[in-house]
Coordinates of N, CA, C and O in Angstrom, one line a residue:
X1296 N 67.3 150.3 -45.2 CA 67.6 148.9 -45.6 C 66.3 148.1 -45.4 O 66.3 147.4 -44.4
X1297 N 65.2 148.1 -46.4 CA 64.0 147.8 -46.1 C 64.3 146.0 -46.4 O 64.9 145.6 -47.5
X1298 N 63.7 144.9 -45.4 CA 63.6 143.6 -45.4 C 62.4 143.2 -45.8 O 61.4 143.5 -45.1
X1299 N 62.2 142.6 -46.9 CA 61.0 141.9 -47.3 C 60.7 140.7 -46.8 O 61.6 139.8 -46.7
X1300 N 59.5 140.4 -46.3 CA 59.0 138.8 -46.0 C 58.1 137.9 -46.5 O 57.1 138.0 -45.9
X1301 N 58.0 137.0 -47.3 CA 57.0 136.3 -48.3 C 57.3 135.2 -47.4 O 58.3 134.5 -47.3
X1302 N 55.9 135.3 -46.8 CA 54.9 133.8 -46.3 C 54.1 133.4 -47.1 O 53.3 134.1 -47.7
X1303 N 54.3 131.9 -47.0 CA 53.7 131.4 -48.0 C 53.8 129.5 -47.8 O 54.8 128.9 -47.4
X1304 N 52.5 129.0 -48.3 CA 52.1 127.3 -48.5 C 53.7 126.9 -48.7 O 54.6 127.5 -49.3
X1305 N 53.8 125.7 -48.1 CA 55.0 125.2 -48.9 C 54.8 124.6 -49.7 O 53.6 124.3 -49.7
X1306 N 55.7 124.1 -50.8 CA 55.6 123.2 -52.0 C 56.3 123.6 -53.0 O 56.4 122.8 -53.9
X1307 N 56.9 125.0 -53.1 CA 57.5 125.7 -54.1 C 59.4 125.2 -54.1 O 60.1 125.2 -53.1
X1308 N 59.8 124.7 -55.7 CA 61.2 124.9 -55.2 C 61.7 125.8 -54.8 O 61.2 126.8 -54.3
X1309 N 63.4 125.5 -55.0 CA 64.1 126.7 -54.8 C 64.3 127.8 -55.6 O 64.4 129.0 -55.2
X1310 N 64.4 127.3 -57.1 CA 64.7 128.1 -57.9 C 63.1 128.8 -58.3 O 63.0 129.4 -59.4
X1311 N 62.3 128.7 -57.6 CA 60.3 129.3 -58.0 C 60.9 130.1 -56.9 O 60.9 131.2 -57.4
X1312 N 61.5 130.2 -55.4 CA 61.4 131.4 -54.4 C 62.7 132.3 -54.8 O 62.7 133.4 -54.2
X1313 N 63.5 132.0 -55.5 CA 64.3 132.3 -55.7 C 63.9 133.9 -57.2 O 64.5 135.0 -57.3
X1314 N 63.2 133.4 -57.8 CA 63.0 134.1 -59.1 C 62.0 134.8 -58.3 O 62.7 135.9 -58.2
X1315 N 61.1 135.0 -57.8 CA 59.8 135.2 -56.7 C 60.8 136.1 -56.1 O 61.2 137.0 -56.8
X1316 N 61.2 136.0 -55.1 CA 62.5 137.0 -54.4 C 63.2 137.9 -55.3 O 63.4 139.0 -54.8
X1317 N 63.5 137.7 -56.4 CA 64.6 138.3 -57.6 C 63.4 139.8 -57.9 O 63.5 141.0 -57.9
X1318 N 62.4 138.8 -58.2 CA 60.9 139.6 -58.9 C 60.7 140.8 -58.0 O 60.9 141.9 -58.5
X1319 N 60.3 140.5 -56.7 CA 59.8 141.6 -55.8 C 61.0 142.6 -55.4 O 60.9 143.8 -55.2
X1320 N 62.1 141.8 -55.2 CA 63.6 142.8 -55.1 C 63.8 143.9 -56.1 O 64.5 144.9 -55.7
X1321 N 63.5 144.0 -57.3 CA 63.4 144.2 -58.8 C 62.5 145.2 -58.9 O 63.0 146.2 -59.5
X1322 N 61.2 145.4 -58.4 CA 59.9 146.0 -58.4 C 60.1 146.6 -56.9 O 59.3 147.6 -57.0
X1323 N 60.7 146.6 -55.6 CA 60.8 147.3 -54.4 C 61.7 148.1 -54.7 O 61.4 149.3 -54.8
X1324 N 62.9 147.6 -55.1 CA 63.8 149.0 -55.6 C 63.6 149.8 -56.7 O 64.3 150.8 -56.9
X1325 N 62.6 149.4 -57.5 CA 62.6 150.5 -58.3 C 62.0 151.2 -57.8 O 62.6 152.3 -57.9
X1326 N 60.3 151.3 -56.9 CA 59.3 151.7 -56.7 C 59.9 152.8 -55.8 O 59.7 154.0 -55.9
X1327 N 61.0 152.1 -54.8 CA 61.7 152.7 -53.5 C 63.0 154.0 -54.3 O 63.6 154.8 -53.5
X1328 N 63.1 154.0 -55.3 CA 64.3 154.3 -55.8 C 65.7 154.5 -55.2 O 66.5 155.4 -55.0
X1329 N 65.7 152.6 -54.8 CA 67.3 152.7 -54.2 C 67.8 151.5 -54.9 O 67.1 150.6 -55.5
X1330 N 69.2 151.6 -54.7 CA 69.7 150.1 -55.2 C 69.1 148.8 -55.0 O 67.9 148.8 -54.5
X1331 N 69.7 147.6 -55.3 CA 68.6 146.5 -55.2 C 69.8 146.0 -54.1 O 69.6 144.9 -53.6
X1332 N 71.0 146.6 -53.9 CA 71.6 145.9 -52.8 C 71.5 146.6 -51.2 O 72.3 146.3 -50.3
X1333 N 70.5 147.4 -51.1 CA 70.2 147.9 -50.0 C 68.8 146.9 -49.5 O 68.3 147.1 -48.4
X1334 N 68.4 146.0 -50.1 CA 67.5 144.6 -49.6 C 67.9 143.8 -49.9 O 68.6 143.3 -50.7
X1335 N 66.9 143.3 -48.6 CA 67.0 142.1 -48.8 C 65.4 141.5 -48.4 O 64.5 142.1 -47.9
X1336 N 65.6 139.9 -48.9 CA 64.4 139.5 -49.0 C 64.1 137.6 -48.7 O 64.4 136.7 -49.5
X1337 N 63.4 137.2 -47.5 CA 63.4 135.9 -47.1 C 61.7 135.6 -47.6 O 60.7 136.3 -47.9
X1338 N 62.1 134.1 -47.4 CA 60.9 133.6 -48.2 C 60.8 132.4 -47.1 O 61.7 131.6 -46.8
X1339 N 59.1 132.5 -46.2 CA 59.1 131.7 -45.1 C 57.8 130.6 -45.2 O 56.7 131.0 -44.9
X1340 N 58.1 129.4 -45.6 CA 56.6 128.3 -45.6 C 56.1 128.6 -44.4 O 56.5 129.0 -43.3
X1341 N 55.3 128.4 -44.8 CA 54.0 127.9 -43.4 C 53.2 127.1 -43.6 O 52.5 127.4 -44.5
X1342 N 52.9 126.5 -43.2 CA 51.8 124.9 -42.8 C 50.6 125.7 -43.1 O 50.4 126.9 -43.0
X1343 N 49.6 124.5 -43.6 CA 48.5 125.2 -44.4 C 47.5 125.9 -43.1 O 46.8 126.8 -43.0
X1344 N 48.0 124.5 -42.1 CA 47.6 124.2 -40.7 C 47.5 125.1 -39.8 O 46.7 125.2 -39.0
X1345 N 48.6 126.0 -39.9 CA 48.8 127.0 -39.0 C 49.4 128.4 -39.4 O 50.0 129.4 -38.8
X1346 N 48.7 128.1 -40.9 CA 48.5 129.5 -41.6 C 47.8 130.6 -40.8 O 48.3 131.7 -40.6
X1347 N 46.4 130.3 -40.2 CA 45.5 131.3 -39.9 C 46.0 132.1 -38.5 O 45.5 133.2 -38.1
X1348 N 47.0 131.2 -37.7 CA 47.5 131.6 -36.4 C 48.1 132.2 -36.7 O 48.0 133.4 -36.4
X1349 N 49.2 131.8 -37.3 CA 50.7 132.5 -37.6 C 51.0 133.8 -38.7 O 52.0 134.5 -38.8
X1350 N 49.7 133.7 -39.5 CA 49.8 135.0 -40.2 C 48.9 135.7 -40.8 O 49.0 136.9 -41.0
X1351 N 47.2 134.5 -41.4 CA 45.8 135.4 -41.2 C 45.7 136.4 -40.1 O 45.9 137.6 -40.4
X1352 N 45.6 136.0 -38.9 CA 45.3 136.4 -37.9 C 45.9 138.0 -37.5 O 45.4 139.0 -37.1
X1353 N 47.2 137.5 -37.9 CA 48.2 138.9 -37.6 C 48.0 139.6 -38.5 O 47.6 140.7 -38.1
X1354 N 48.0 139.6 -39.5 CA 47.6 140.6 -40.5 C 46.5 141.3 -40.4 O 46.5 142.5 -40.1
X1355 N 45.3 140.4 -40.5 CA 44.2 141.0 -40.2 C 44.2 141.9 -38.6 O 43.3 142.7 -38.7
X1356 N 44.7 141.9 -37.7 CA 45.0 142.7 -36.3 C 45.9 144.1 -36.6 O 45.9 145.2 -36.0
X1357 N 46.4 143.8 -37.3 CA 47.7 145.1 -37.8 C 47.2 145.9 -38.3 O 46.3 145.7 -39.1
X1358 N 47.9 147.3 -37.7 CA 47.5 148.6 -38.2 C 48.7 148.9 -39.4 O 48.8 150.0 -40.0
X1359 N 49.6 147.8 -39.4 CA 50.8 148.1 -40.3 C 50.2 147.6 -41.7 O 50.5 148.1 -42.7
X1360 N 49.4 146.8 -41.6 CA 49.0 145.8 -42.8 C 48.3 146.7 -44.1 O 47.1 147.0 -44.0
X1361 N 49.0 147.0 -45.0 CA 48.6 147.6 -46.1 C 47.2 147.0 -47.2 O 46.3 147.7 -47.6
X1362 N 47.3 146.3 -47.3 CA 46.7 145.4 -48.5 C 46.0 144.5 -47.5 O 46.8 143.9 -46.7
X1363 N 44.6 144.2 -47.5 CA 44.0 143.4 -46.5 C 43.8 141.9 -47.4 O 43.4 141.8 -48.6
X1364 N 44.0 140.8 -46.7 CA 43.6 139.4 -47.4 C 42.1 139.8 -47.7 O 41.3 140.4 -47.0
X1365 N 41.9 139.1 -49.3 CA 40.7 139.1 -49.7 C 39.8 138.0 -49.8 O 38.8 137.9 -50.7
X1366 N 40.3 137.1 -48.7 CA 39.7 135.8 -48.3 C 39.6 135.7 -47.1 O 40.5 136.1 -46.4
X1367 N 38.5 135.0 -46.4 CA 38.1 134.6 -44.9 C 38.8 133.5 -45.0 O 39.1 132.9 -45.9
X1368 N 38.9 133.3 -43.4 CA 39.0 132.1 -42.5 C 38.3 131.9 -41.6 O 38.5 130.9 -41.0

């Protein structure tokens, strides 16, 4: 039951996180070859402010983190 999490600037409506969510749900199940009702998938703003604490930072520290940001802070 794999949970997806998209952090991200705020500013986007609902129906832009919504289609965004639809999108990656769409492309994880097929990739995963399971149904698309075995995920699920939240979508969390974060302040531009406290981007680099709350989620540069951890990423960049993780040995889980696949895909490294290709921008400094």
């Amino acid at each position: 039951m794999p949970h997806i999490t998209i952090q991200m600037y705020p500013g986007r409506d609902d129906q832009t996180k919504k289609k965004l969510a639809e999108a990656v749900l769409e492309t994880a199940a097929r990739e995963l070859k399971r149904e698309k009702e075995h995920f699920s998938v939240s979508i969390v703003d974060v302040p531009q402010d406290e981007w680099k604490e709350k989620v540069y930072d951890k990423v960049r520290s993780s040995s889980d983190t696949i895909i490294q940001p290709g921008y400094t802070m």
